[in-house]
Amino acid sequence: MNGCFVTGTDTEIGKTRVSAALLHWLGKQGLRCAGYKPVAAGTETIDGETVNEDVRALRDASSVALTDAEVGPCQFAAACAPHIAAALERRAIEPDVLLQGASTLAARAEYLVVEGVGGFCVPFAPDFDSADFAAALGLPVVLVVGLRLGCINHALLSAEAIRARGLRLAGWVANTVDTAMPHRDANLATLRDELERRHQSPCLGVVPRLASPDPAAVAACLDDAALRALFDLC
Ligand SMILES: Nc1ncnc2c1ncn2[C@@H]1O[C@H](COP(=O)(O)OP(=O)(O)O)[C@@H](O)[C@H]1O
Ligand SMILES: [Mg+2]
């Protein structure tokens, strides 16, 4: 399986935008790529159809034609912690379903971009969490760091947890969450230094707050050479 697992310092910090941008970039290289959102919480009804926003965004950015059910095999109505959303529907999050979904997509695409849910370590079941799932996939990890006060600590804790699961933090993306963040450049410099020194992890790009954060616009903020290295396309 080729591709990456996209995690983040928190929820709502740009994982979906960055995942869609990575898919857009892979598609532009002429590669067959598929987005995967194994667990998605929060659906809405659009034109009579039940839709999860992340699943749709990843599906739209994929270069192979996929269904919502293929991109998101485990969707819940409530926009809350997934194990709580599952309990509300008296359903369980089954590891086998999530792994099988990834294998099915990997058979159809050269690259898989898997978006995690929330941060790196989110409970799915009593003995199974999102980090276990990432470890089972074994893909290199991309960490999206939402730029705001506290993000250095969140990034370094996430990086340690990723390594503790035997995974490689292959790169990170800085995404602007707080446009008025004090000492933004100094924070960015510390993130660069510490993630490089402790984890040999390069910055793949710095994304400003965009008027329209569509996949092409976000991809334009990412570093081509770094993405080639991430996906072993050198
Ligand atoms: N760089 C950006 N510029 C403008 N809006 C952004 C940017 N990054 C994220 N957003 C917006 O912030 C919200 C959360 O981003 P999203 O990618 O869905 O986060 P996550 O997947 O981590 O929950 C979305 O509405 C998204 O469009
Ligand atoms: Mg998301």
PDB file of C-alpha atoms in Angstrom, residues 36-41 52 54-55 71-76 82-83 93 98 115-118 124 128 133:
ATOM      1  CA  TYR A  36     -10.210   7.283   2.438  1.00  0.00           C
ATOM      2  CA  LYS A  37     -12.032   8.476   5.536  1.00  0.00           C
ATOM      3  CA  PRO A  38     -12.407   5.267   7.544  1.00  0.00           C
ATOM      4  CA  VAL A  39     -14.512   6.786  10.315  1.00  0.00           C
ATOM      5  CA  ALA A  40     -16.596   9.923   9.792  1.00  0.00           C
ATOM      6  CA  ALA A  41     -18.895  11.531  12.346  1.00  0.00           C
ATOM      7  CA  ASN A  52     -20.525  13.538   5.236  1.00  0.00           C
ATOM      8  CA  ASP A  54     -15.107  15.044   4.574  1.00  0.00           C
ATOM      9  CA  VAL A  55     -16.098  11.937   2.618  1.00  0.00           C
ATOM     10  CA  VAL A  71     -14.444   6.494   0.724  1.00  0.00           C
ATOM     11  CA  GLY A  72     -16.277   6.406   4.058  1.00  0.00           C
ATOM     12  CA  PRO A  73     -17.370   2.900   5.085  1.00  0.00           C
ATOM     13  CA  CYS A  74     -18.244   3.896   8.619  1.00  0.00           C
ATOM     14  CA  GLN A  75     -20.286   7.100   8.820  1.00  0.00           C
ATOM     15  CA  PHE A  76     -22.342   8.303  11.771  1.00  0.00           C
ATOM     16  CA  PRO A  82     -16.817   8.595  16.983  1.00  0.00           C
ATOM     17  CA  HIS A  83     -17.303   6.004  19.735  1.00  0.00           C
ATOM     18  CA  ILE A  93     -16.635   0.478  14.804  1.00  0.00           C
ATOM     19  CA  LEU A  98     -11.886  -0.278   8.213  1.00  0.00           C
ATOM     20  CA  GLU A 115      -7.638  11.051   6.700  1.00  0.00           C
ATOM     21  CA  GLY A 116      -7.761  10.254  10.396  1.00  0.00           C
ATOM     22  CA  VAL A 117     -10.457  11.590  12.661  1.00  0.00           C
ATOM     23  CA  GLY A 118      -9.842  14.314  15.249  1.00  0.00           C
ATOM     24  CA  PHE A 124     -13.021   3.680  18.342  1.00  0.00           C
ATOM     25  CA  PHE A 128      -9.047  -0.131  19.392  1.00  0.00           C
ATOM     26  CA  PHE A 133      -5.691   1.688  12.860  1.00  0.00           C
TER      27      PHE A 133
END
